[in-house]
Coordinates of C-alpha atoms and ligand atoms in Angstrom, one line a residue:
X1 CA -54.8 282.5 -83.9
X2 CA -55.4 281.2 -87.2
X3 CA -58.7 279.2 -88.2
X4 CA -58.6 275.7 -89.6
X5 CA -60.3 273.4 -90.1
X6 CA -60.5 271.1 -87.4
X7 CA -61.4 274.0 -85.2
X8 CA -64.2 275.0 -87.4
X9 CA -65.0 271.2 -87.1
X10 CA -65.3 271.3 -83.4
X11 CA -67.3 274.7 -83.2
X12 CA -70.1 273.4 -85.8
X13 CA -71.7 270.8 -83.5
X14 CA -71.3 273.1 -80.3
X15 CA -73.1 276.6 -82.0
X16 CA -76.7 274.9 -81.3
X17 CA -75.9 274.9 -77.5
X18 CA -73.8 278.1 -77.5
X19 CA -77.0 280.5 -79.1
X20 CA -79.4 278.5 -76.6
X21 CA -77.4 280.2 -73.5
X22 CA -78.4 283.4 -74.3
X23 CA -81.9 282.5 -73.6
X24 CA -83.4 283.7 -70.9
X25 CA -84.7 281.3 -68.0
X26 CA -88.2 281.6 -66.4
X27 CA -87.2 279.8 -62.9
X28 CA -84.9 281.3 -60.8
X29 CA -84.3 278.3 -58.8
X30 CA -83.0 276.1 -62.3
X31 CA -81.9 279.2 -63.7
X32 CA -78.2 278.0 -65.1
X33 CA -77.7 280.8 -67.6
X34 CA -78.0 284.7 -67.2
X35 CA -79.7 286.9 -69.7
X36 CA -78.2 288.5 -72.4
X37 CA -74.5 286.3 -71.4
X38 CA -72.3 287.5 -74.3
X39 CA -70.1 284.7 -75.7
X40 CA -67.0 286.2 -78.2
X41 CA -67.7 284.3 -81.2
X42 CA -64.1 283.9 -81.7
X43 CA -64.3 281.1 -78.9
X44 CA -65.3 279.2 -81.0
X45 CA -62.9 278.8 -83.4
X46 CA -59.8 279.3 -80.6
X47 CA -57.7 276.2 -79.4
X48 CA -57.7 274.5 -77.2
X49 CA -60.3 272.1 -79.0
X50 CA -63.5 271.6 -78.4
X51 CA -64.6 275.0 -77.9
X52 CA -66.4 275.7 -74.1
X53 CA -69.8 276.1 -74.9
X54 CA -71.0 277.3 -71.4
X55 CA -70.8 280.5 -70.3
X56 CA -70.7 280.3 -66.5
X57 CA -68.2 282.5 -66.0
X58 CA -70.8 285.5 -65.0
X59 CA -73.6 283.3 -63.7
X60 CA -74.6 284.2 -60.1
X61 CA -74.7 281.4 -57.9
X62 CA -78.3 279.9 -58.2
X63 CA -79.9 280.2 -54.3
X64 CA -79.8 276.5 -52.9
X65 CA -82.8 274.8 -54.2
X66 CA -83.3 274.1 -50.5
X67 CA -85.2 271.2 -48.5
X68 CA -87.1 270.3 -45.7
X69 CA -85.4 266.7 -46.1
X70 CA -81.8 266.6 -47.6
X71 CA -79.1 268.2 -46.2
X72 CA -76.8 271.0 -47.6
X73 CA -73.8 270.3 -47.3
X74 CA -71.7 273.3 -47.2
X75 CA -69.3 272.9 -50.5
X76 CA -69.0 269.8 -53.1
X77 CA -69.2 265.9 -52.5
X78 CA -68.0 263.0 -54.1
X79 CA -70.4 260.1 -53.0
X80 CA -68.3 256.8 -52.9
X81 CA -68.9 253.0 -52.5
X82 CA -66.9 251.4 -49.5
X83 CA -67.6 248.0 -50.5
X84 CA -67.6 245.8 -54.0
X85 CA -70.3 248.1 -55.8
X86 CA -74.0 248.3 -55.7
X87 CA -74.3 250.3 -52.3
X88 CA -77.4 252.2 -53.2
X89 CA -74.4 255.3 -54.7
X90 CA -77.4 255.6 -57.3
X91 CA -80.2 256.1 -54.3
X92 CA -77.8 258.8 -52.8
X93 CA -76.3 260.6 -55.8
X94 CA -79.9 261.0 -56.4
X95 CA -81.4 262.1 -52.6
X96 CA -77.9 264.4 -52.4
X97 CA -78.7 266.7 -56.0
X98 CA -81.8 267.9 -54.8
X99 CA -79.2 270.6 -53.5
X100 CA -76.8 270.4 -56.4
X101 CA -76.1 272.1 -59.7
X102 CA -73.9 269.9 -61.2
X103 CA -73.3 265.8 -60.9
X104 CA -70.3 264.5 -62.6
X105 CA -69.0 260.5 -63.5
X106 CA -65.5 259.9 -62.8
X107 CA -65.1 256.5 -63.4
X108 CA -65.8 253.0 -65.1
X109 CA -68.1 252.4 -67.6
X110 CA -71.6 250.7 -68.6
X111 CA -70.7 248.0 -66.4
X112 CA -71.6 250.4 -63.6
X113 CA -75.5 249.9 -63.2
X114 CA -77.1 252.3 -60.7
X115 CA -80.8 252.7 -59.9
X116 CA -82.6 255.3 -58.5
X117 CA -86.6 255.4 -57.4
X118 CA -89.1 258.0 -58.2
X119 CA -92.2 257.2 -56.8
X120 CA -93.0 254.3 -58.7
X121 CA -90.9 255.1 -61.7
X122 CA -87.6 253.3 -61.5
X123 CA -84.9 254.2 -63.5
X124 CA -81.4 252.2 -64.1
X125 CA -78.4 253.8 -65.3
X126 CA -75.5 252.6 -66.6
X127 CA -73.3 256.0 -68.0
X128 CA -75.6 258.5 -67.6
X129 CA -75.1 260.8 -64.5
X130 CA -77.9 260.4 -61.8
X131 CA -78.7 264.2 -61.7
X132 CA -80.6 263.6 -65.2
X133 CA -83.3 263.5 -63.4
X134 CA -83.5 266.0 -61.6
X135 CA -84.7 269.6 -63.2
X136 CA -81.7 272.0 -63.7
X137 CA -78.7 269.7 -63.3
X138 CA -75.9 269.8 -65.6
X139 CA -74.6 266.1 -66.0
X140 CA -71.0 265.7 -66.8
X141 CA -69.2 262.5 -67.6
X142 CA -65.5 263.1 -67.5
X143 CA -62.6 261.6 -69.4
X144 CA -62.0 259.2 -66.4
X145 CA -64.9 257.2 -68.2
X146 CA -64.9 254.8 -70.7
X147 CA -67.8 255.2 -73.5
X148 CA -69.9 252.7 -74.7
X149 CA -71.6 255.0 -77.4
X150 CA -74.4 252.1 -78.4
X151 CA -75.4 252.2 -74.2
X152 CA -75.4 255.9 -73.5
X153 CA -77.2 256.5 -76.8
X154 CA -80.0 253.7 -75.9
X155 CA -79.9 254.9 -72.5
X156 CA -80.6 259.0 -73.5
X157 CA -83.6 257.3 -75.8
X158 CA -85.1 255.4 -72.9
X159 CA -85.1 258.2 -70.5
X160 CA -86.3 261.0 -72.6
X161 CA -88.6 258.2 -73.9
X162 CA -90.1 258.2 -70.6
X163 CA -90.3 262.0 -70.7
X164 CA -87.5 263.3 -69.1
X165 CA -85.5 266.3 -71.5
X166 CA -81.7 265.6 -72.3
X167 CA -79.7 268.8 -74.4
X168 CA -76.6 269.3 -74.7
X169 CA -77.1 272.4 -71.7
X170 CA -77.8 269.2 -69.2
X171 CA -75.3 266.6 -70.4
X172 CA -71.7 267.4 -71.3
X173 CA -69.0 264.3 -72.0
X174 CA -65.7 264.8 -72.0
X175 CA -63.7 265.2 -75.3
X176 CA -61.2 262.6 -73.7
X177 CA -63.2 259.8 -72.6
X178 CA -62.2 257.1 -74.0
X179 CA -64.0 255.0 -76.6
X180 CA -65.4 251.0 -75.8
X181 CA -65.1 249.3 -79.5
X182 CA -66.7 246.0 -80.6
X183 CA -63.2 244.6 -80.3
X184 CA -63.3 245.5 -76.6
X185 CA -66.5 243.7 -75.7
X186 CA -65.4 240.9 -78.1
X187 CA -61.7 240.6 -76.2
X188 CA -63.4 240.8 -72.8
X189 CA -65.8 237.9 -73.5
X190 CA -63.5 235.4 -75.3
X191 CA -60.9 236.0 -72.2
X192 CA -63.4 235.0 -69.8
X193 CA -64.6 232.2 -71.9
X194 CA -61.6 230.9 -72.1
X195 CA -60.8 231.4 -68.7
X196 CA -63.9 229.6 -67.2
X197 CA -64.2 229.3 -63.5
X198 CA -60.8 231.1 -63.3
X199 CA -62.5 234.5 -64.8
X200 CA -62.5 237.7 -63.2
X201 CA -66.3 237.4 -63.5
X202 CA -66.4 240.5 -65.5
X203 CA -69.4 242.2 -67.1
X204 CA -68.2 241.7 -70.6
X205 CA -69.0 245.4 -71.5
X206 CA -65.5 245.3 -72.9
X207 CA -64.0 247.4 -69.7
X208 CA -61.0 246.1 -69.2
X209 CA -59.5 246.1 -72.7
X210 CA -60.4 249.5 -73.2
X211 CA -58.7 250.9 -70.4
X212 CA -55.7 248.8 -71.2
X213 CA -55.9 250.0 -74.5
X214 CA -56.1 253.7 -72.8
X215 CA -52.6 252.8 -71.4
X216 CA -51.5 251.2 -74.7
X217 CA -52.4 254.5 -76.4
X218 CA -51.5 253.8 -79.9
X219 CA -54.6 251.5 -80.3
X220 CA -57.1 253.8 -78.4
X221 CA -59.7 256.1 -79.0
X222 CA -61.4 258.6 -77.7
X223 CA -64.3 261.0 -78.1
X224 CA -62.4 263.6 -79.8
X225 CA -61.6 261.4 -82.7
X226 CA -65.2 260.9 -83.4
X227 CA -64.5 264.4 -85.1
X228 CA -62.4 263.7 -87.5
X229 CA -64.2 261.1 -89.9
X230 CA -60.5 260.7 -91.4
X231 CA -58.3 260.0 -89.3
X232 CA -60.8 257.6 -87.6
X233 CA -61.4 255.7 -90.7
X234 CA -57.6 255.1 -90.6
X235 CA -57.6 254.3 -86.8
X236 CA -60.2 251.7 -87.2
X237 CA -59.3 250.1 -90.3
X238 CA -56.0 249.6 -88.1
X239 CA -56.5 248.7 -85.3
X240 CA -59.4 246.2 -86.3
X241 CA -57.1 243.9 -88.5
X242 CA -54.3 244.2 -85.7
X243 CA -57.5 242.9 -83.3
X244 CA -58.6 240.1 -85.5
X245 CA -55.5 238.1 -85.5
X246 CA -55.0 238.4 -81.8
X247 CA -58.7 237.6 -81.5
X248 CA -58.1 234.6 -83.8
X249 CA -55.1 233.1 -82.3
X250 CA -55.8 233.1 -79.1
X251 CA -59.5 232.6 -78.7
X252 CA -60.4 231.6 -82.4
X253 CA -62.7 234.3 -82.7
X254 CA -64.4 235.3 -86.1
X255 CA -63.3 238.6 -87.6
X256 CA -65.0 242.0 -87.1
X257 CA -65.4 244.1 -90.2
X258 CA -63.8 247.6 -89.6
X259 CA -65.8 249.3 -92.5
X260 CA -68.8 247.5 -90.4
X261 CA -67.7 249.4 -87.4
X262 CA -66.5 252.5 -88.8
X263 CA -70.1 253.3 -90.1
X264 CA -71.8 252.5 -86.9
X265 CA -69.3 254.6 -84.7
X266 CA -69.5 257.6 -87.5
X267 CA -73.4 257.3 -86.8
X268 CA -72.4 257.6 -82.9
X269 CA -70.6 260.5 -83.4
X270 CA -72.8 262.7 -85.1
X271 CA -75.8 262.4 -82.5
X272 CA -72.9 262.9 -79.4
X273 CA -71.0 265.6 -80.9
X274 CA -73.4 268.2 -79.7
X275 CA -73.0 266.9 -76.3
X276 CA -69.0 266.8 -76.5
X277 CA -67.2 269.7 -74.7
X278 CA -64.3 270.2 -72.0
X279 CA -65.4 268.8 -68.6
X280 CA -62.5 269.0 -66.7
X281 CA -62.8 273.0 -67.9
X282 CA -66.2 272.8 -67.2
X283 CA -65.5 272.5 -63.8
X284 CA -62.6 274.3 -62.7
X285 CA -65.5 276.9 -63.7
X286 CA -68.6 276.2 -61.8
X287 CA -66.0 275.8 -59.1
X288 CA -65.2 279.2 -59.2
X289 CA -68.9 280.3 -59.6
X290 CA -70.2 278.5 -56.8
X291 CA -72.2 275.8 -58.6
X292 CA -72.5 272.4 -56.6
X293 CA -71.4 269.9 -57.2
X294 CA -71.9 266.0 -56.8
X295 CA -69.1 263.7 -58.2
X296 CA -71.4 260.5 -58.4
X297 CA -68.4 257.7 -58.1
X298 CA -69.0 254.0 -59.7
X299 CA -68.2 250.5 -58.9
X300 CA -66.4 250.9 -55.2
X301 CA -63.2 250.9 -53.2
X302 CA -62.7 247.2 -53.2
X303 CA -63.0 247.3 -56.9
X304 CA -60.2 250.0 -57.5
X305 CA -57.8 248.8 -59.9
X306 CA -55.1 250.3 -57.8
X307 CA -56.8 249.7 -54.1
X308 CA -59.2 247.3 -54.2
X309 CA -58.7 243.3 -54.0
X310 CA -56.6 242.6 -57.1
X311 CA -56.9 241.3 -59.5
X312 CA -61.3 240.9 -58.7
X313 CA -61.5 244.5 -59.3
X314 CA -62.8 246.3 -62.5
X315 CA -60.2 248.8 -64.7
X316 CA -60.6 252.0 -63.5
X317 CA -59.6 254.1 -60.2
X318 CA -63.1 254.1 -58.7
X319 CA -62.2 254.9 -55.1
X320 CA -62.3 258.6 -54.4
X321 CA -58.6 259.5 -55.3
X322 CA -59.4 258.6 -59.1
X323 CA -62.2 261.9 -59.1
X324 CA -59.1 264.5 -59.3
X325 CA -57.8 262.5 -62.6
X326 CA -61.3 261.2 -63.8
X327 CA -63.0 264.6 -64.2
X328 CA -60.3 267.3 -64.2
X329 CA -61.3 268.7 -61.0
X330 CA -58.2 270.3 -59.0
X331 CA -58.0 268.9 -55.5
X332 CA -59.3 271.7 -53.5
X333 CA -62.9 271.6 -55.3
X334 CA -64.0 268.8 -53.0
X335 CA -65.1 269.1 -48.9
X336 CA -66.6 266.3 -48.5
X337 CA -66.7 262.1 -48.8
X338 CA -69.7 260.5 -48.6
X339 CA -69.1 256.6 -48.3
X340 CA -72.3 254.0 -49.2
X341 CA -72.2 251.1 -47.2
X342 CA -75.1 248.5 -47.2
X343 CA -76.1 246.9 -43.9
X344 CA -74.6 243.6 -45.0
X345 CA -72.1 242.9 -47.8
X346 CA -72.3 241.9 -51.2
X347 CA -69.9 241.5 -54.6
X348 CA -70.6 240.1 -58.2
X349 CA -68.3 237.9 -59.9
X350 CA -65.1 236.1 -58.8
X351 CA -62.3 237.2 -55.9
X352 CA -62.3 236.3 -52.4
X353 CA -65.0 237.5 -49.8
X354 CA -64.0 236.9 -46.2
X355 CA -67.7 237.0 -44.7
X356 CA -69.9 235.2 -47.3
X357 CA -73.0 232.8 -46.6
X358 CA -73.4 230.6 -49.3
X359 CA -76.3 229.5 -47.4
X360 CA -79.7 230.2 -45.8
X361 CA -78.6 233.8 -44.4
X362 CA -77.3 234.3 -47.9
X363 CA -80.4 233.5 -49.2
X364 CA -82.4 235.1 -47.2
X365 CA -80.6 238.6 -48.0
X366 CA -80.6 237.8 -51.2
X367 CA -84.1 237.5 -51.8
X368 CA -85.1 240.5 -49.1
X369 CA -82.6 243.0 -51.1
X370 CA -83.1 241.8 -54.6
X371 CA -79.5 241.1 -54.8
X372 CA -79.3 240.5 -58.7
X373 CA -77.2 242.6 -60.6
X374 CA -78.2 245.9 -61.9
X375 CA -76.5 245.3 -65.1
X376 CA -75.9 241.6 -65.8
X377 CA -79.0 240.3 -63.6
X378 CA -76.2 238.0 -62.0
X379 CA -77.5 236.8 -58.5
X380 CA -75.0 239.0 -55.9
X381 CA -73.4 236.8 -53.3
X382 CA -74.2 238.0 -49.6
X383 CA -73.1 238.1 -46.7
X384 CA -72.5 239.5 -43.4
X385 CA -71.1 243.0 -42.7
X386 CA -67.1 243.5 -43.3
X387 CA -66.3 246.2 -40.7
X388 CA -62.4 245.2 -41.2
X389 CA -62.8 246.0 -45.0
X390 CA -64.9 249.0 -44.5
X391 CA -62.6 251.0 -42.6
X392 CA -59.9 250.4 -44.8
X393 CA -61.7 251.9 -47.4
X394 CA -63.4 255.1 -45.1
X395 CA -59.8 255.4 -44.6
X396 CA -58.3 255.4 -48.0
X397 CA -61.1 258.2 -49.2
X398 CA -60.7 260.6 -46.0
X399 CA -64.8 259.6 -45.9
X400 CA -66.3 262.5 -43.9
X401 CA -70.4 261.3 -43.9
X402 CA -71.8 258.1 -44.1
X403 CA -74.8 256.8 -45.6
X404 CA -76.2 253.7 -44.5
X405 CA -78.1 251.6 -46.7
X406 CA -80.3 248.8 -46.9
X407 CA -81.1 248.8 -43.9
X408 CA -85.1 247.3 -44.0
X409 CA -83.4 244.3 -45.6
X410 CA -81.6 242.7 -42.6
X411 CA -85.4 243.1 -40.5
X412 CA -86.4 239.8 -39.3
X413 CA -83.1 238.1 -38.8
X414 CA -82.7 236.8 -34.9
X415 CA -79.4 237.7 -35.1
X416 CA -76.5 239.5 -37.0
X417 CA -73.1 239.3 -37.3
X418 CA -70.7 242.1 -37.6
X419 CA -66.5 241.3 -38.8
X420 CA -64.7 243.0 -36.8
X421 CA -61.2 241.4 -37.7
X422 CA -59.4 238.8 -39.2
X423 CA -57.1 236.3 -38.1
X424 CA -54.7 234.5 -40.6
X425 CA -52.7 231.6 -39.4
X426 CA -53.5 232.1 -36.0
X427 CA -52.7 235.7 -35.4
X428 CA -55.2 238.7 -35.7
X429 CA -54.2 241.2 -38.4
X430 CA -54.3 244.4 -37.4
X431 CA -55.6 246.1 -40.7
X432 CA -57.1 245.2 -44.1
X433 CA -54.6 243.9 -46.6
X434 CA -55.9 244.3 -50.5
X435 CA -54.1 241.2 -50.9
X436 CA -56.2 238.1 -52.9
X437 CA -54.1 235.2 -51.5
X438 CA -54.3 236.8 -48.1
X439 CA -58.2 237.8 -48.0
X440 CA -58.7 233.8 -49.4
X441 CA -57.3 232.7 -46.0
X442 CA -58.6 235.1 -43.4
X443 CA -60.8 234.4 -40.8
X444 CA -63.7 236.7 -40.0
X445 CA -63.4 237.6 -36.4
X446 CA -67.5 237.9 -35.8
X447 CA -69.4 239.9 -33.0
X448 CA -72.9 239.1 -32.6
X449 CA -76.0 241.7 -32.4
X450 CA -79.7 240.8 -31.5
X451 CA -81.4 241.2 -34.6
X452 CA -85.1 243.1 -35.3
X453 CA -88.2 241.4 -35.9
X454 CA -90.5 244.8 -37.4
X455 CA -90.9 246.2 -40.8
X456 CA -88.7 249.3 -40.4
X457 CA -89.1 250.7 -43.8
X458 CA -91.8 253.1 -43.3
X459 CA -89.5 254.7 -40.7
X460 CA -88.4 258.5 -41.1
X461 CA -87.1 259.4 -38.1
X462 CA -84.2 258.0 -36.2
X463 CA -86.4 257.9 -32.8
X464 CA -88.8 255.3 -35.3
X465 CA -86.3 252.7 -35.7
X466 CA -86.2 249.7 -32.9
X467 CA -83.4 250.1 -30.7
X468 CA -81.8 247.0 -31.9
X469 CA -81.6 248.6 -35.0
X470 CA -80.0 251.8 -33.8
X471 CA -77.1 249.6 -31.8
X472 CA -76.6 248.1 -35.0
X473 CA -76.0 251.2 -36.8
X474 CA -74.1 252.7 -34.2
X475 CA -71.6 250.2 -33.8
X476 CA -70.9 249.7 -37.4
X477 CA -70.1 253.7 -36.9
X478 CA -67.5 253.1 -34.3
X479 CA -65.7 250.4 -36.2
X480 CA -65.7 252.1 -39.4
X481 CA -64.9 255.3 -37.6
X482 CA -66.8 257.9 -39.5
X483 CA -70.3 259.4 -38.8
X484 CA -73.3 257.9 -40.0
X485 CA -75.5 260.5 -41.4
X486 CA -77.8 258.9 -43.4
X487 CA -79.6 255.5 -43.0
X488 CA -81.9 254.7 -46.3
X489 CA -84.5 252.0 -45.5
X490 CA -85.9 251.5 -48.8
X491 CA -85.1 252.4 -52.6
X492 CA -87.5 255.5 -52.5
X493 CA -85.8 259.1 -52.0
X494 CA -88.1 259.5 -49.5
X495 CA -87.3 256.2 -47.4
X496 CA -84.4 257.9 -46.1
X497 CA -83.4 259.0 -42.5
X498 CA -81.1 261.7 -41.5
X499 CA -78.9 261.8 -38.0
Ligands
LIG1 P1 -75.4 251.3 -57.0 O1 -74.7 250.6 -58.1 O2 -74.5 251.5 -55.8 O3 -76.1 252.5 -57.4 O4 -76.5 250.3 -56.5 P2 -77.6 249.5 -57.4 O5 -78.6 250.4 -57.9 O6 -76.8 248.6 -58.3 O7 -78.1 248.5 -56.3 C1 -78.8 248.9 -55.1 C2 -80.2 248.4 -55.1 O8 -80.8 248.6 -53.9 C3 -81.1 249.1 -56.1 O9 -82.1 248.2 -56.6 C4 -81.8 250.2 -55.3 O10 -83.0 250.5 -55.8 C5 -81.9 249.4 -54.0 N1 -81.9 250.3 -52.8 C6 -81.1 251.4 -52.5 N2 -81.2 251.7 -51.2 C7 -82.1 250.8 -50.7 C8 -82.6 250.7 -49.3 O11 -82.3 251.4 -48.4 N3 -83.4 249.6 -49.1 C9 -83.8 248.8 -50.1 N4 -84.6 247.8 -49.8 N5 -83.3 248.9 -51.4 C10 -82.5 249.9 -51.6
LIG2 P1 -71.8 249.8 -59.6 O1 -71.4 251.1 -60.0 C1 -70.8 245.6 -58.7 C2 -67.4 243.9 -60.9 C3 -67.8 242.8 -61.8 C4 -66.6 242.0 -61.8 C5 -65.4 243.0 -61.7 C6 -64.8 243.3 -63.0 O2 -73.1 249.4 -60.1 O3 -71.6 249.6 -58.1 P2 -65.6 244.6 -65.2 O4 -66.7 244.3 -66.1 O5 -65.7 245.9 -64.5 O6 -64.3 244.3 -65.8 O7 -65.8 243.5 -64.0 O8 -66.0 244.2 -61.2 N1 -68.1 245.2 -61.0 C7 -69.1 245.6 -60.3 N2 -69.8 244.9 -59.3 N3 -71.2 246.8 -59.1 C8 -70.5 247.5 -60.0 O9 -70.7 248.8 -60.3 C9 -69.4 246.9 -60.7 N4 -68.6 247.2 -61.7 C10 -67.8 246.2 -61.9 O10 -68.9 242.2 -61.4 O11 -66.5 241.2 -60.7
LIG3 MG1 -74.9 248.9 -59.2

């Protein structure tokens, strides 16, 4: 195969992580690369671009870094939201990896905000995979993502700012995630300016137009083009003055300077480059060699562009079918669906919401779970739990394990309400229709629980919780119809029980 030089291009960046997997590795139980691993040097300068630079091909199977307290589950998980986003998915990607290898992003963006607590450190993430933080996890994000370079570089300064190491050997993005532009961010907040109370409620972190522009293809990018300092000149100069006089007409924006932008995303690319490699490759192989894996999804079910309640949904397929096409990963590389569900429910933004309380029970939630947005500190509206809405989404996923969460939050209330149903005009509906102008009319059919009046979040055991609390939990098992396995009581890993 001839040489050139865009190969040569891709294999400069990627030779510091390649010589560093020959090292050896002092701790079995992180141990991701074996000694003395050969690597053909001619890899590197073979299409397909960008060159693999792991060589997992010959690695044993690391033994399970075992625990007394999370379960291994036997093969890989993809750990989904069943409701409009901010289950706790960051708690429980988190609590799952202890027995994992590997922890991939699928979907969305920085408009995604996921937090996970460490003893008293608490960390928020926005694009970087949860497994960062754990000791011998290789963090993917696949080309189902869409990059916002400025956030995921901020976000690798903050946390190896706070002393936690980040190399190319423990991050990886994909080659074909797509890049969020200025234009993006600037599109996405004129639209809902303009739009005022008739927005989607969006983050403004540009999401929507960059997918669109995904679709669009002549006026994307993507990580690959970072690369070629070119052809991305070219791009940008482009598609900026194509953007300005849309921006201009429609919402009389000012003009972005491309040269502006060209300098800062050429800056971008030469600190990710070394990260930049094939994910959906990537994983095909750790497949093969055992590794485990945790595809860590964003956003939720009822936010899926294609399944959730459209058009109050974000861009991207965040439900569990959009793993297969967000990382690469062939079907048969995942056993099992874990759905996060909160006690109650919550959603950001606009779009209809069947069993809201824009009132004192609202409230009271509100304040109890520190309902404010993880990424836009918006107040998150609350209310009681959508069983109807739930299922539909355990069904749509083929969810095989539940975890519960938030449970401490609902202590103290006399009583609480479950939906069970819906009636519309009358009539009971007999299943969950994604379906705005229909979910803006239902009724919530409600059944009605005794509440709990004790602080159950020092609770570690299933026997510790009250039994009002357990009938709760088990009868939001039976209409969601998939097991509960997990009930998290507070935003610690260790305020977590397993069933
Ligand atoms: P994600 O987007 O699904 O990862 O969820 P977020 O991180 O945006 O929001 C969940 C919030 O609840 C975070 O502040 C978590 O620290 C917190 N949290 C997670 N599980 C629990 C729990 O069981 N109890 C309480 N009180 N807080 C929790
Ligand atoms: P995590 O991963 C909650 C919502 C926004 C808005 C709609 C569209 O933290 O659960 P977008 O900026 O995506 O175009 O906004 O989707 N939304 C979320 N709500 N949690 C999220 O992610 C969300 N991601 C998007 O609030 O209503
Ligand atoms: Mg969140």
């Amino acid at each position: 195969m001839p040489t050139n030089r865009k190969y040569l291009e891709w294999s400069l960046p990627l030779a510091r992580p390649l010589a560093a997997s020959t090292r050896v590795a002092s701790d079995p139980a992180t141990c991701r690369f074996k000694r003395n691993t050969i690597i053909p040097i001619f890899r590197s300068l073979t299409p397909p671009i960008p060159v693999h630079t792991f060589p997992p091909l010959l690695v044993q199977k690391p033994s399970p870094k075992g625990s007394s307290v999370t379960p291994l589950l036997e093969g890989n998980t993809c750990v989904v939201g069943l409701q409009w986003g901010d289950e706790g998915k960051g708690k429980i990607v988190d609590f799952l990896t202890e027995n994992a290898e590997v922890v991939v992003r699928y979907c969305g963006g920085a408009n995604a905000g996921h937090t996970v607590r460490i003893g008293k450190e608490k960390y928020a993430t926005h694009l970087l995979p949860v497994g960062i933080f754990r000791t011998g996890v290789i963090n993917l994000i696949g080309n189902g993502v869409v990059l916002d370079p400025a956030v995921l570089l901020r976000e690798v300064d903050e946390v190896t700012g706070r002393g936690i190491s980040i190399t190319p050997e423990t991050l990886k993005i994909s080659y074909k995630a797509h890049l969020v532009m200025p234009y993006h961010m600037a599109e996405d907040a004129a639209r809902e300016g303009a739009a005022g109370e008739k927005g989607i409620g969006t983050t403004k972190r540009g999401i929507g137009p960059t997918y669109a522009d995904k679709m669009q293809r002549a006026t994307a990018i993507r990580v690959a083009d970072l690369q070629h300092e070119e052809q991305l000149k070219e791009r940008i100069h482009r598609i900026v003055d194509e953007r300005n006089k849309v921006l201009k007409v429609l919402y009389d924006a000012p003009p972005l300077d491309w040269q502006e932008i060209f300098e800062t995303y050429r800056g971008y690319g030469k600190r990710m480059l070394p990260f930049v490699d094939d994910v959906g490759y990537l994983l095909q192989q750790y497949s093969k060699a055992g590794k485990r894996i945790v595809f860590e999804g964003a956003h939720a079910v009822l936010l899926d562009i294609d399944h959730g309640t459209y058009p109050y949904v974000t861009s991207s397929s965040c439900s569990a079918l959009g793993l297969y096409t967000g990382s690469g990963a062939p079907p048969k590389t995942v056993q099992n669906f874990y759905g996060i569900m909160k006690a109650y429910s919550t959603r950001v933004g606009g779009g209809p919401f069947p069993t809201e309380q824009a009132n004192d029970t609202g409230n009271y939630i509100r304040e109890r779970g520190n309902e404010y947005g993880t990424t836009t500190r918006r107040p998150r509206r609350c209310g009681w739990f959508d069983a109807m809405a739930v299922k539909y989404s355990v069904d749509l996923c083929g969810v095989t394990h539940i975890a519960l969460t938030l449970l401490d939050v609902l202590s103290g209330l006399d009583q609480l309400q479950i939906c069970t149903g819906y009636k519309m005009r009358g009539q009971k509906l007999d299943y969950f229709r994604a379906d705005m102008d229909t979910l803006a009319e239902v009724e919530p059919i409600y059944e009605t629980l005794p509440g709990w009046k004790a602080d159950i979040s020092n609770c570690r055991k299933w026997d510790e919780l009250p039994v009002e609390a357990q009938t709760y939990v088990k009868r939001l098992e039976t209409l969601v119809g998939a097991p509960i396995k997990m009930v998290s009581v507070g935003a610690e890993r260790s305020a977590t029980i397993m069933r």
